[in-house]
Tab-separated table of C-alpha atoms and ligand atoms in Angstrom:
chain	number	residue	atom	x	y	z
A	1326	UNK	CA	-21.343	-14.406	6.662
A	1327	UNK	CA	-21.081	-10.717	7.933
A	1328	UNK	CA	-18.169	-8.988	6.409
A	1329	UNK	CA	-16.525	-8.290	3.301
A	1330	UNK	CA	-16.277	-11.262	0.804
A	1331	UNK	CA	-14.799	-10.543	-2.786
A	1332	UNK	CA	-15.691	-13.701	-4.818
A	1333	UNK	CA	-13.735	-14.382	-8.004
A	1334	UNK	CA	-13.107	-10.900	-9.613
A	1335	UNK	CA	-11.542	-10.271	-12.546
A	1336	UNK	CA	-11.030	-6.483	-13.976
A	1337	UNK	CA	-9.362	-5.855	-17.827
A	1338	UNK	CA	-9.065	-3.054	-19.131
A	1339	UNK	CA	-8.692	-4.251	-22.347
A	1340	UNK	CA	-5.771	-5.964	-23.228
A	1341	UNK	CA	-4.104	-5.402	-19.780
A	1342	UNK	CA	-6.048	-7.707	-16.694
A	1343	UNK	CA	-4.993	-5.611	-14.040
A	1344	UNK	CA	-7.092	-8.336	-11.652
A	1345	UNK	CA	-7.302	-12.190	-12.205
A	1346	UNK	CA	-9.447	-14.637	-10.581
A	1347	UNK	CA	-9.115	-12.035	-6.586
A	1348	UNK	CA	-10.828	-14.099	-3.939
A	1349	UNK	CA	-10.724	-12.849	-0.171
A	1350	UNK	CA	-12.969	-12.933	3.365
A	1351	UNK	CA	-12.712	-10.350	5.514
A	1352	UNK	CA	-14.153	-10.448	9.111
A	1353	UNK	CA	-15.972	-7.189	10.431
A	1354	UNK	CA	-13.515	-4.758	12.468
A	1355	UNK	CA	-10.725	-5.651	10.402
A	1356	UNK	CA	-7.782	-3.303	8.953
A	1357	UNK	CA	-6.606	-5.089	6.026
A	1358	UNK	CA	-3.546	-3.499	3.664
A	1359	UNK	CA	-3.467	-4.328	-0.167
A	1360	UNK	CA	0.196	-4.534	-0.314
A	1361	UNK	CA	2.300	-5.126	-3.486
A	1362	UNK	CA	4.076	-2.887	-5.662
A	1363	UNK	CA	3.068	-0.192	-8.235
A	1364	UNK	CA	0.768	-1.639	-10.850
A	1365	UNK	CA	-0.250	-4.945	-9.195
A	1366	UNK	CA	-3.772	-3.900	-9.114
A	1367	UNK	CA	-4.474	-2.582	-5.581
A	1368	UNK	CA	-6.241	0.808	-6.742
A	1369	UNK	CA	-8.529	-1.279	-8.720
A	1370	UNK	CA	-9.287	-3.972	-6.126
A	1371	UNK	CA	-9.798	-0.766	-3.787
A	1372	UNK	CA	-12.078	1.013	-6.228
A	1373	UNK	CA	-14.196	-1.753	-7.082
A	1374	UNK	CA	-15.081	-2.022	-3.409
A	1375	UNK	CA	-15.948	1.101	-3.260
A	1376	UNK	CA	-18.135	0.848	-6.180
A	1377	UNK	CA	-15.576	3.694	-8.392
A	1378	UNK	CA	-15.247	1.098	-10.968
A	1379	UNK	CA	-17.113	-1.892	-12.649
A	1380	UNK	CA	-16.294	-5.783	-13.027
A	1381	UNK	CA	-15.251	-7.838	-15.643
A	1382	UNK	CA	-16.217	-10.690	-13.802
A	1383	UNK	CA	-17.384	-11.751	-10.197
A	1384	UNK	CA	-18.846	-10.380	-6.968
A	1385	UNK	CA	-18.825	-7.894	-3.991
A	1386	UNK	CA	-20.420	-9.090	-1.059
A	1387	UNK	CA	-21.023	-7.607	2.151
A	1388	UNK	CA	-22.863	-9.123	4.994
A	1389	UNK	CA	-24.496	-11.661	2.380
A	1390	UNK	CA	-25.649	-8.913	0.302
A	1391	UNK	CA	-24.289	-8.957	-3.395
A	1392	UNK	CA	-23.458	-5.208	-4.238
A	1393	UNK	CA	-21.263	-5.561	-7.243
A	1394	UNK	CA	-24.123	-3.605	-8.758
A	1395	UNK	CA	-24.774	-0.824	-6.522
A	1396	UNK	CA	-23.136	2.726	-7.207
A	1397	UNK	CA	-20.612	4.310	-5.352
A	1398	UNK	CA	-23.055	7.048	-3.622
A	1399	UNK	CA	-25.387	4.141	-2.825
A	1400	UNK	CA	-22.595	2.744	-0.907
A	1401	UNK	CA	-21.682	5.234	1.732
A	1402	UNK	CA	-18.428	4.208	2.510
A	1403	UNK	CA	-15.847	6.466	3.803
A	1404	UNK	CA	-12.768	7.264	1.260
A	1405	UNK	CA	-9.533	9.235	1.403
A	1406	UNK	CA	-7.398	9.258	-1.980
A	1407	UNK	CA	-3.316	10.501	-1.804
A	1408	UNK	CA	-4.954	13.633	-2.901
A	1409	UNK	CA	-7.156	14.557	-0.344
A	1410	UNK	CA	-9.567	16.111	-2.671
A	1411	UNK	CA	-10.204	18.600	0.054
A	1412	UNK	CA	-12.193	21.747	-1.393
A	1413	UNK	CA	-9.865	24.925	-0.628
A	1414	UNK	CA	-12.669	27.273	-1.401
A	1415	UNK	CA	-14.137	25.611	1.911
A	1416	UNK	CA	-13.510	26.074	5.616
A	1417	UNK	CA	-12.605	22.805	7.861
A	1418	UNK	CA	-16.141	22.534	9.148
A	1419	UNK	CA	-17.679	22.984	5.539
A	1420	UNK	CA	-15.209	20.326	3.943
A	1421	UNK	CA	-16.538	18.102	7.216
A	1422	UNK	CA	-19.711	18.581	6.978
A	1423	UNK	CA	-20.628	18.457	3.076
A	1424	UNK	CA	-21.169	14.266	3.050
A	1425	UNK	CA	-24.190	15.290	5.415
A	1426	UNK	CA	-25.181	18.406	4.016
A	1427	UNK	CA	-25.896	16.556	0.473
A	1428	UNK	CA	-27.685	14.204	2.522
A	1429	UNK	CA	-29.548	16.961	3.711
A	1430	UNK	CA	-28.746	16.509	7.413
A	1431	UNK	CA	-29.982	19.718	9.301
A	1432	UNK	CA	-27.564	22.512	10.251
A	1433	UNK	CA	-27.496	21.910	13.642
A	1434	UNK	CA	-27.534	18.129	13.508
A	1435	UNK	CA	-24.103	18.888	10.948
A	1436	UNK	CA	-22.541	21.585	13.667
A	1437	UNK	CA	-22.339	18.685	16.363
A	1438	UNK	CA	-20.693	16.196	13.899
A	1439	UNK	CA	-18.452	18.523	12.650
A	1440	UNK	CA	-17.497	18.910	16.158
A	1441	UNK	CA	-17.063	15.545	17.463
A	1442	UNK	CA	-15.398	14.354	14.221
A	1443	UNK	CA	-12.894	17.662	14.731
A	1444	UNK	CA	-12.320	15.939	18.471
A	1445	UNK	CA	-12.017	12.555	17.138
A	1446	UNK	CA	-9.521	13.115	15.049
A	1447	UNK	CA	-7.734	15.423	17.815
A	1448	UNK	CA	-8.263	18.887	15.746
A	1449	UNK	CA	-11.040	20.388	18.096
A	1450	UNK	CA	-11.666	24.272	17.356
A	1451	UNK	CA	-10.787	24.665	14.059
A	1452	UNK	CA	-14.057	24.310	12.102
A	1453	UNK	CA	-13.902	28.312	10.955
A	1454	UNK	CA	-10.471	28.027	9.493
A	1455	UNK	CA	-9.520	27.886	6.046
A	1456	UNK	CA	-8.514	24.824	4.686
A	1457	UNK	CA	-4.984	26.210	2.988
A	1458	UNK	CA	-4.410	27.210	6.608
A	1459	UNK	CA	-3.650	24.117	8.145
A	1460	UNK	CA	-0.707	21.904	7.266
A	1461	UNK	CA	-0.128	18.486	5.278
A	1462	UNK	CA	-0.774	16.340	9.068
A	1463	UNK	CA	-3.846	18.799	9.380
A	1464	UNK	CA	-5.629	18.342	5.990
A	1465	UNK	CA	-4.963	14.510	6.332
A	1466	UNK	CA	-6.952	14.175	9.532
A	1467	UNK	CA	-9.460	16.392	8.150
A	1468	UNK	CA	-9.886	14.130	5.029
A	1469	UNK	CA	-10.566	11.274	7.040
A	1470	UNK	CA	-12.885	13.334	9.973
A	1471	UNK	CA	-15.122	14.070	6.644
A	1472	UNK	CA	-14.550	10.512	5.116
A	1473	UNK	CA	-16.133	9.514	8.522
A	1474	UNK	CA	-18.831	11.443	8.706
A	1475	UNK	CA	-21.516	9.165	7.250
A	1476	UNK	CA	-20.341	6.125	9.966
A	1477	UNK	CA	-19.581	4.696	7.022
A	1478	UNK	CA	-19.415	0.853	6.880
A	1479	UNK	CA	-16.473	0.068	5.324
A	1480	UNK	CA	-13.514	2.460	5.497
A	1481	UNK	CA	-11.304	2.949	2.210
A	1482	UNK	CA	-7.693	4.601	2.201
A	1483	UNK	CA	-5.657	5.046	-0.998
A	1484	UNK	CA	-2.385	5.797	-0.006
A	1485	UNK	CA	-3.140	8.699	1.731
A	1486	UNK	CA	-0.126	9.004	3.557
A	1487	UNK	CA	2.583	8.971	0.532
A	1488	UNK	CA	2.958	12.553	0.384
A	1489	UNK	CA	4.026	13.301	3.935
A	1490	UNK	CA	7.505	13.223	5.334
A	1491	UNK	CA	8.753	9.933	6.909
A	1492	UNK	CA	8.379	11.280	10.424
A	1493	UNK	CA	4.740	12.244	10.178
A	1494	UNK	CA	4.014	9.648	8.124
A	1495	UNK	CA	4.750	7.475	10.848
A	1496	UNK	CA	2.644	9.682	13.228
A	1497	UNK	CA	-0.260	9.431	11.039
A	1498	UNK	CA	0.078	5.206	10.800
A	1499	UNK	CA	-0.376	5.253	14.440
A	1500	UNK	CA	-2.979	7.262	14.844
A	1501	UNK	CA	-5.132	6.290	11.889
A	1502	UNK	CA	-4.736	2.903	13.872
A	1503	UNK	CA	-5.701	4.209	17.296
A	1504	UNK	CA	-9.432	5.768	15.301
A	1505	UNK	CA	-9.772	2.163	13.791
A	1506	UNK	CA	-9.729	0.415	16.944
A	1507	UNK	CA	-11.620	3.378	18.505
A	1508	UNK	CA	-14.275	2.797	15.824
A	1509	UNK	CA	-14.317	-0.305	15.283
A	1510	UNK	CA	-14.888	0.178	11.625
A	1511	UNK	CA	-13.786	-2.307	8.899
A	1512	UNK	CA	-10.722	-0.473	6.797
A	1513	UNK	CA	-8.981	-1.194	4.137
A	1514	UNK	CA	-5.711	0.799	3.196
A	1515	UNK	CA	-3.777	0.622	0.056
A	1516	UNK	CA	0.043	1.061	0.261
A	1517	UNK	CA	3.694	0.218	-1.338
A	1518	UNK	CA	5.185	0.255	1.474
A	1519	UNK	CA	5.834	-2.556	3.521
A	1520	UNK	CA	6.639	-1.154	6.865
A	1521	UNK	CA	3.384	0.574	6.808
A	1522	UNK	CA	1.430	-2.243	6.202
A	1523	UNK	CA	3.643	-4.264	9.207
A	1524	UNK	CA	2.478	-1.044	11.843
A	1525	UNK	CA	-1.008	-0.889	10.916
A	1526	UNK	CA	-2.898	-3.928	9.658
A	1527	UNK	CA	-4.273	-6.940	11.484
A	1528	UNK	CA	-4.398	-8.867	7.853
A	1529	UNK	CA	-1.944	-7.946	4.908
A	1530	UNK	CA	-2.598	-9.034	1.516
A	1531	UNK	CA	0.299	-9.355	-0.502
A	1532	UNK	CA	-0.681	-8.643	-4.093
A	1533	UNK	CA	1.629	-8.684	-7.450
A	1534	UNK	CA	0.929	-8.481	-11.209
A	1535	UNK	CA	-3.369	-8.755	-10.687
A	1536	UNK	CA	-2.697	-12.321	-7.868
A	1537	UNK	CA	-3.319	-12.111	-4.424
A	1538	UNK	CA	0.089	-14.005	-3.284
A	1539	UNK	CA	-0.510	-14.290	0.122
A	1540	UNK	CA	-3.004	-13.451	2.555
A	1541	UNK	CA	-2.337	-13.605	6.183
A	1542	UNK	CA	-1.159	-11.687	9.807
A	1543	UNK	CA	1.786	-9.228	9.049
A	1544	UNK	CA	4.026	-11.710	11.486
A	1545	UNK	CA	2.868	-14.584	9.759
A	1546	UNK	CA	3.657	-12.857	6.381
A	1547	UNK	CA	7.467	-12.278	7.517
A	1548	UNK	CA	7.721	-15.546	9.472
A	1549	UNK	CA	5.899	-17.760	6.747
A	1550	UNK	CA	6.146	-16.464	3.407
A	1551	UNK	CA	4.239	-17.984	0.980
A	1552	UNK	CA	6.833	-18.214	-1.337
A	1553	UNK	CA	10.022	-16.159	-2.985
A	1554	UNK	CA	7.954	-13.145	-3.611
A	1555	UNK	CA	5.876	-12.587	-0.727
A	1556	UNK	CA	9.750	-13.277	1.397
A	1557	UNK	CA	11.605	-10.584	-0.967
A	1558	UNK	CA	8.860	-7.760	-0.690
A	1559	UNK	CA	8.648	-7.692	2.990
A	1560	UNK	CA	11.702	-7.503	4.878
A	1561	UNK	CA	15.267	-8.385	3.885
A	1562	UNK	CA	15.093	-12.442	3.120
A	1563	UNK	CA	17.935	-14.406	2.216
A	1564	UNK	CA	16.563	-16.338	-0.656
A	1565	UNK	CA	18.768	-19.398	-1.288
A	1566	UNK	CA	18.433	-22.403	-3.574
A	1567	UNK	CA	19.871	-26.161	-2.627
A	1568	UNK	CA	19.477	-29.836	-3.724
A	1569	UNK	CA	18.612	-32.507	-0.897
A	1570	UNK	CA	21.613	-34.227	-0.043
A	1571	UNK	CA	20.087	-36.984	2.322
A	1572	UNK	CA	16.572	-36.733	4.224
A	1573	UNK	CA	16.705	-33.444	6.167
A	1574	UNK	CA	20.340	-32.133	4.626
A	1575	UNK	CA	20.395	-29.595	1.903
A	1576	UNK	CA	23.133	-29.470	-0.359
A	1577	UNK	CA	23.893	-25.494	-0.765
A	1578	UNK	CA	26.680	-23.491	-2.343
A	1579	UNK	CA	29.374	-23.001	0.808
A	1580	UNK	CA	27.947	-26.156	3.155
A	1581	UNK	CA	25.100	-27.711	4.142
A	1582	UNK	CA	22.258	-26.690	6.270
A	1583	UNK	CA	20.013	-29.126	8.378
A	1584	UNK	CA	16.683	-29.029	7.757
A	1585	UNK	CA	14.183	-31.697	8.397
A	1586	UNK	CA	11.353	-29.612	6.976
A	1587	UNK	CA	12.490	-29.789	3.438
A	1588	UNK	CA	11.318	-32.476	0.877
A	1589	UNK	CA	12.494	-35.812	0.813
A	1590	UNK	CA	14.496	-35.000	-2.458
A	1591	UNK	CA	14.929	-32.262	-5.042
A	1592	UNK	CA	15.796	-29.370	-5.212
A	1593	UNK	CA	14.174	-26.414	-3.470
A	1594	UNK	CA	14.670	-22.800	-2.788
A	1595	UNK	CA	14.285	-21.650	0.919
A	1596	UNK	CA	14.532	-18.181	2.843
A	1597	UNK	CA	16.135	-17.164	6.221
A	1598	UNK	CA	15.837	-13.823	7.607
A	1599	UNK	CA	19.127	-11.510	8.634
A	1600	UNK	CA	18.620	-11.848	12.040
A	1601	UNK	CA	18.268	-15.791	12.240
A	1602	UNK	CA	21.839	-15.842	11.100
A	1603	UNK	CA	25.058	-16.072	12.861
A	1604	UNK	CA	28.767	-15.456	12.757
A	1605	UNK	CA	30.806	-18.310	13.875
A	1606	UNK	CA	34.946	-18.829	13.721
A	1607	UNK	CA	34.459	-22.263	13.013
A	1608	UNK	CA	31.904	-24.487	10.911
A	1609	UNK	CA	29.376	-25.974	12.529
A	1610	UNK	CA	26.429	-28.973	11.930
A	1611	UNK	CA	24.484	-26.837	9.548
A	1612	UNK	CA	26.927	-23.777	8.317
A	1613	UNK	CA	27.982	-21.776	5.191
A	1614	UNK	CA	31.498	-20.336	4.601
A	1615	UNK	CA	31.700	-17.146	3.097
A	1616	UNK	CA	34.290	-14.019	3.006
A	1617	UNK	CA	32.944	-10.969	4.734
A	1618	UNK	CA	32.384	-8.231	2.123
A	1619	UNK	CA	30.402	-5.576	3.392
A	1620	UNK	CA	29.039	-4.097	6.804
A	1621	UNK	CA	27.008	-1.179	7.813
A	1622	UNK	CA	25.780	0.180	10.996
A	1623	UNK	CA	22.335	0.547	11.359
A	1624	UNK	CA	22.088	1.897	14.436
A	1625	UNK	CA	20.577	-0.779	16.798
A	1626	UNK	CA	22.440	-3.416	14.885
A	1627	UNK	CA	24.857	-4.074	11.893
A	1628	UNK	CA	24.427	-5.603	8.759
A	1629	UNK	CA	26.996	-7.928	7.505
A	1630	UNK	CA	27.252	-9.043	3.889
A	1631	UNK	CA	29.341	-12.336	3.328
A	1632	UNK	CA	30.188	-13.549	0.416
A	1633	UNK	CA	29.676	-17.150	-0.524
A	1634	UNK	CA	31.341	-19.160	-3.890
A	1635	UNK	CA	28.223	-19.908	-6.239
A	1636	UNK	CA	25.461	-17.698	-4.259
A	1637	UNK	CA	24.583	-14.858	-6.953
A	1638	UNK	CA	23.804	-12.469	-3.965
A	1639	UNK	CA	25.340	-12.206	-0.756
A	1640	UNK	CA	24.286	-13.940	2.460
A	1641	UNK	CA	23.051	-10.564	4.680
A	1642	UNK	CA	23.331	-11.486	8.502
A	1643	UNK	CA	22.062	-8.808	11.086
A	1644	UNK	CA	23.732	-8.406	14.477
A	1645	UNK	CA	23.371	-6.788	17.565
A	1646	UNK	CA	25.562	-3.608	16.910
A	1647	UNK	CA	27.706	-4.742	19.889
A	1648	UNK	CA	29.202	-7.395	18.285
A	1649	UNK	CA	30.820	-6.264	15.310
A	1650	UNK	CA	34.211	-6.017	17.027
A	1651	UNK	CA	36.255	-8.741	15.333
A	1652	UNK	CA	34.590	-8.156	12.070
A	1653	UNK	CA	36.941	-7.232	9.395
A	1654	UNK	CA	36.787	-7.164	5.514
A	1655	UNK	CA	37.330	-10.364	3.659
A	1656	UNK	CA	37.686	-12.506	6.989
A	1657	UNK	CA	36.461	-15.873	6.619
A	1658	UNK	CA	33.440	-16.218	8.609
A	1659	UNK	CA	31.102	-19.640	9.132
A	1660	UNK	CA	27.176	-18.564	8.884
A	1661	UNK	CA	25.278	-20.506	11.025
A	1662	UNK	CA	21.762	-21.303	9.483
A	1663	UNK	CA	19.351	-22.983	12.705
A	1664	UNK	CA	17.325	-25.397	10.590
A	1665	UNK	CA	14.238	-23.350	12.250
A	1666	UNK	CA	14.484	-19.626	10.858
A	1667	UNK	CA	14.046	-21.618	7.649
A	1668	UNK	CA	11.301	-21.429	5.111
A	1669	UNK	CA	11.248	-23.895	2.112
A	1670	UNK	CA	9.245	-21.498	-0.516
A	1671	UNK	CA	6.477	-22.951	-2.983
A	1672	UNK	CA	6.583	-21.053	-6.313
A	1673	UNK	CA	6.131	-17.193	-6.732
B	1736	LIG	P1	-1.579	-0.208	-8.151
B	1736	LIG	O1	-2.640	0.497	-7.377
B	1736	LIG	O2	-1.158	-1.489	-7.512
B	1736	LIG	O3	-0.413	0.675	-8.477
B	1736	LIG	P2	-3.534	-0.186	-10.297
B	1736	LIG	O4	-4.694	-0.883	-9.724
B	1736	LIG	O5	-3.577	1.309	-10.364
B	1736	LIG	O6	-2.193	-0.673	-9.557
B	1736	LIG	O7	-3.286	-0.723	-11.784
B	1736	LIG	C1	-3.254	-2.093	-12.129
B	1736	LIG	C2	-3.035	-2.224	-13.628
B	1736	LIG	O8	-4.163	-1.748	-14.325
B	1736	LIG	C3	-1.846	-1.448	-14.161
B	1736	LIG	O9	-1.257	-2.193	-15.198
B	1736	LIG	C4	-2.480	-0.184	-14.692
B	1736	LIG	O10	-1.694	0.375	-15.716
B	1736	LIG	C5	-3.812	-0.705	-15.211
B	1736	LIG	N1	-4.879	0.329	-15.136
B	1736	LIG	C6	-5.368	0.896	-14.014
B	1736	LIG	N2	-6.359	1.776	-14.294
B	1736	LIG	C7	-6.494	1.752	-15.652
B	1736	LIG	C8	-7.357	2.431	-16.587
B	1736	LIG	N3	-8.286	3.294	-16.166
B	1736	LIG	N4	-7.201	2.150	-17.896
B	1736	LIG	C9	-6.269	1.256	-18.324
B	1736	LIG	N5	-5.439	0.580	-17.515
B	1736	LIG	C10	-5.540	0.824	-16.209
């Protein structure tokens, strides 16, 4: 198979097993995201492909060839860490160029990279300048024009993008995605934060306490969580539990809600996104009643929080801002659930 393929890995570090039992295929070309919250082992996974860190147990294959073994410099892939690890005491072009200059690549050979690297990533002309000249958008792009300077194989990002400001942060998501498709290059990109893993990845992999919980599209991901987890990390998900009343009617607290996809009996716990729901004056086939408790204006829409007898949390229903003219606290309200927008969850 050509591509990445990370076959049963384990990593301890003594007592604590930050990975257990990670298994994942990953197609040439691809930008995958390890996504999952702090301490669920994405560093590690991320450093053991890159050959930073050893194994407890199982493999790292790429195009058929087993490299678990093989050190990080023997590697040659590209890396950028939330540091940078830029040298200061370098200029642009020096910091660029030093992958190839260890390599002993000849000065004029490491002049033209440093060049079309400094185009590449849209920072042409500024190979004399020092590197505490430039600012925090600057040094990132310059990390990953040196990062790239091998044509590495596989490209590795460690949150690189944490420290800047939300605005540029944004910036930099859409251009680091623009190079990847430019390149072609197989990327993988460790980050917390959901929204950046939704703008950037063709494949997310949703990780928590050393599992891989889901592994799969970013739409797919919000449309078809795996289970309550994977639907509570990404997004806002209504996470509600019910019994099977009859086949394809689920008992919940405030109504019932139709839903031939659920088990013939049981009980089961099922999400619905905010913006599947709806307001209604008056109950309807497959409905909740609730008290409205809280709204906020989001801008493009409004978030509505009703209140439901026996639901720990409050129902959260987003609306097009427009419509939040007859909406007024503790009004009884019917939420409409469409038997579609939901997801009957396996266990987290
Ligand atoms: P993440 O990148 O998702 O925040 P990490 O991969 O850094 O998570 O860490 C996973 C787990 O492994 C955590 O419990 C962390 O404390 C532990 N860990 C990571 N590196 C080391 C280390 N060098 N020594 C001991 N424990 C470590």
């Amino acid at each position: 198979m050509s591509g990445l393929a990370i076959q049963n890995l384990n990593k301890a570090y003594g007592p604590v097993h930050a990975l257990s039992d990670i298994s994942l295929k990953v197609d040439n070309g691809q930008f995958v995201c390890l996504l999952g919250p702090s301490g669920c082992g994405k560093s590690t996974l991320l450093r053991i492909i890159a050959g930073l860190e050893d194994v407890t147990a199982g493999h790292v294959i790429l195009d058929d060839r087993n490299i678990t073994e093989v050190p990080a410099h023997l590697r040659d892939f590209g890396m950028v860490f939330q540091s940078l690890a830029l040298f200061p005491h370098l200029t642009v072009g020096e910091n660029i160029a030093y992958p190839l200059r260890i390599r002993g690549v000849s000065k004029e050979v490491q002049k033209a990279e440093v060049e079309r690297l400094l185009k590449l990533v849209h920072l042409p002309g500024v190979a004399d300048r020092a590197i505490t000249q430039l600012s925090g958008g600057q040094r990132q792009r310059i990390a990953i024009a040196r990062a790239l300077a091998l044509k590495p194989k596989l490209f590795l990002l460690d949150e690189p993008m944490s420290a800047l400001d939300a605005k540029l942060r944004e910036a930099m998501q859409v251009e680091l995605k623009r190079l990847q498709q430019e390149l072609g290059i197989t990327t993988f990109l460790v980050t917390h934060d959901q929204k950046e893993a939704m703008t950037t990845a063709d494949v997310v992999v949703v990780m928590s306490g050393g599992v891989i919980q889901q592994v799969a599209p970013p739409l797919e991901i919000y449309r078809n969580p795996a289970n309550a987890f994977v639907a509570d990390f990404i997004g806002v998900a209504n996470l509600i539990e019910g019994r099977v009343a009859t086949p394809g009617r689920v008992s919940v607290p405030g109504g019932v809600v139709a839903m031939p996809q659920a088990p013939a009996s049981g009980k089961i716990t099922f999400s619905v996104r905010p913006e599947d729901l709806e307001l209604r004056e008056v109950p309807c086939d497959s409905s909740v009643v609730g008290r409205i408790a809280f709204t906020r204006h989001l801008g493009s829409s409004i978030e509505v929080s009703v209140a439901v007898d026996g639901l720990a949390k409050d129902l959260i229903v987003s609306l097009p801002s427009r419509q939040d003219a007859r909406l007024s606290l503790g009004q009884e309200v019917h939420v409409h659930v469409p038997s579609s927008a939901c997801v009957v969850l396996g266990g987290a």
